[in-house]
Amino acid sequence: MTTSGTTNAELQAWVDDVAALTTPDRVVWVTGTEEERDELNAALVASGTFVKLDEAKKPNSYWAASDPSDVARVEDRTFIASEKREDAGPTNNWMAPAELKAIMTDLYKGCMTGRTMYVIPFVMGHLEADVPMYGVEITDSAYVVVSMRIMARIGTPVLRAMEERQAGFVKGLHSVGYPLTDGKADVKWPCSDTKYIAHFPETREIWSYGSGYGGNALLGKKCYALRIASAMARDEGWMAEHMLILKLTSPEGRDHYIAGAFPSACGKTNLAMIDPTLAGWSAEMVGDDIAWMRFGKDGRLYAVNPEFGLFGVAPGTGDKTNPNAMRTVEKGNSIFTNVALTDDGDVWWEGMTDEAPAHLTDWKGRDWTPGNGELSSHPNSRFCTPAKQCPMMAPEYDEPNGVPIDAILFGGRRKTTVPLVYETRDWNHGVFVGATLSSETTAAATGAVGVVRRDPMAMLPFIGYNAGDYMGHWLEIGKQADASKLPRIYQVNWFRRDKEDGSFLWPGFGDNARVLKWIVERLDGTAEAIDTPVGLVPAPEAIDTTGLDMSVEQVAKALEVDAAEWQAEVALIDEWFAKIGDTLPSQLKDELATLKAHLDA
Ligand code: GTP
Ligand code: SPV
Ligand code: MN
């Protein structure tokens, strides 16, 4: 059964081919209406995937618990299948497209048996953009449909625009890989032990199999807006980055736009939603995860957030750390995955409140009581919520051409070495700092947590081509504008620890506004900085600690540049550059030589 079709011939032919291969019971063209959403949510409740939350507490919201094996991105199963291996580079898994397509075609054969195949037309960024970035996701998961409806602009208006223009689009094929063959019963969270998250950058295609989890299954997000888009951006002279976009207004009423690249689960959503603790400063969010940046006619770099929703880390989100996120999800219309369920039909997770409820249903569906030695919520549990519900969404979010970026921050989780903040000397030095960015790994991807790894521009898992060429693209971007028009580049680290007691050296969250204030004062030319071997570090007194119980000595500890730690860091950067190999731009080797010379001087 087909509920509808399209006059876009390329799309209709592809849908017909996929249906013939995957043999669903029916094909449904997703319209994006509220009635359709309500029907899908009701079906997800009936199938046991969703539990409806109490309407008074979280209107129109649902709790889902995944299969315990399907909780995060699977980087070891993610492939960049370019024609040539060297175009995927030394940091991506690679397979020849024909070989990978043959393997996956076998998997897709009959994989939607007994299921509905949904066709979701969507656009990343604005439908009114000069060049709308169309996509279509085919999926056999209703959970994916209702999540995509939150995360991207989808449905009939997008399809009609694609038909009028007979526009090209990114093809995303997704299956949970759990066919209901011979009347086999469904499960709450269908998925497969065999997983492939495959990208074909030359043909702008995505093939995903075996997972229902966010970044593996909501193909508009990381697969399209970062991996495929980064390859498009390289070809077309723009940038697709794993960045938040923040609008910060000073007490004098001046606006500054700041972009920030931090690896997964390292604080983008929290900084994008900051509630500044400094009097007179206010913040608004433009984006919390992805920024597409292009030069404007005035020669400045403009950033848009191509997403429509927020897919945020739940644990650690509470009234004290991120009140704006709490206000956003309280408005409802949200999906909570792998958090705990309260007895009165609400959700809870570690860090939401100081005290846990006396009894919960944990993310694995078991009884949970405080102190039972387990986390109630998976560390990568997430809320999926409409961006427009955020009470501090900037009106500029609706600007199809975005906002002019004044500063770019690179940050990560580092217990040692990296100061709270420093400024880079120029664009190339900033690109070096981004290209050598490092962070302790988090639960956002499967695998070990807390291991320091290099994560260039927070894009290691998301660069859709050769990482050395990607660094070269950043250097190229810097040549396209006057230095005075380029954003200034900073490194930040909210996660440095005290060497003696292991506690955080910096309070973080709303107090990060104190660091942003110094950055704005640098942009305005009013703050001093100390020239150190790594870059321009504020004097401890230059960080405004008004109202904060922190001595100048404590601030100094957070800002310290320890020569011995940096000598150890340089050895790690040497290893990293050796791994990048031939495509590493010579300018970055020069930057490393300069750093070494400064440290030795
Ligand atoms: P992705 O959505 O995975 O790309 O992550 P993200 O970069 O948006 O990370 P997010 O803001 O969701 O933060 C992840 C975790 O870091 C949460 O548990 C936060 O509570 C914690 N966190 C964020 N900012 C700070 C901070 O300034 N200090 C400390 N100590 N923790 C923070
Ligand atoms: C991340 O892992 O960086 C995320 C979540 O933002 S996901 O969409 O699953 O990739
Ligand atoms: Mn992310």
XYZ file of C-alpha atoms and ligand atoms in Angstrom, residues 222 242 262-270 288-289 311 313 315-317 382 413 444 494-495 504 507-509 512, ligand 1:
60
model
C 25.400 13.811 12.087
C 30.159 20.463 15.256
C 33.487 20.868 21.855
C 33.421 17.071 21.350
C 30.268 15.077 22.100
C 29.032 15.434 25.682
C 31.601 18.170 26.412
C 29.304 21.139 26.975
C 27.939 22.643 23.732
C 24.257 22.458 24.714
C 25.078 23.803 28.153
C 23.564 23.863 20.241
C 25.256 21.194 18.076
C 19.004 16.200 21.145
C 22.522 14.843 27.092
C 22.395 13.586 32.987
C 23.875 16.693 34.579
C 20.971 18.847 33.329
C 18.943 12.153 25.850
C 37.512 17.643 28.682
C 28.198 9.610 23.456
C 35.963 23.906 31.908
C 37.105 20.467 33.054
C 37.074 20.796 39.184
C 32.717 26.074 38.617
C 31.584 25.959 34.974
C 28.009 26.355 33.654
C 31.519 30.335 32.119
P 26.577 16.382 22.293
O 25.110 16.616 22.239
O 26.949 14.966 22.584
O 27.307 16.885 21.079
O 27.156 17.121 23.598
P 27.313 18.615 24.103
O 28.663 19.123 23.723
O 26.151 19.447 23.701
O 27.372 18.399 25.674
P 26.375 18.890 26.832
O 26.267 20.392 26.896
O 25.119 18.146 26.704
O 27.170 18.438 28.137
C 27.502 17.126 28.443
C 27.780 16.966 29.893
O 28.781 17.894 30.335
C 26.569 17.188 30.768
O 26.494 16.154 31.711
C 26.837 18.514 31.417
O 26.244 18.593 32.684
C 28.358 18.571 31.495
N 28.847 19.973 31.434
C 28.491 20.906 30.524
N 29.078 22.107 30.784
C 29.844 21.925 31.888
C 30.698 22.784 32.658
O 30.879 23.962 32.385
N 31.337 22.208 33.722
C 31.169 20.887 34.068
N 31.817 20.423 35.123
N 30.341 20.057 33.376
C 29.700 20.562 32.301
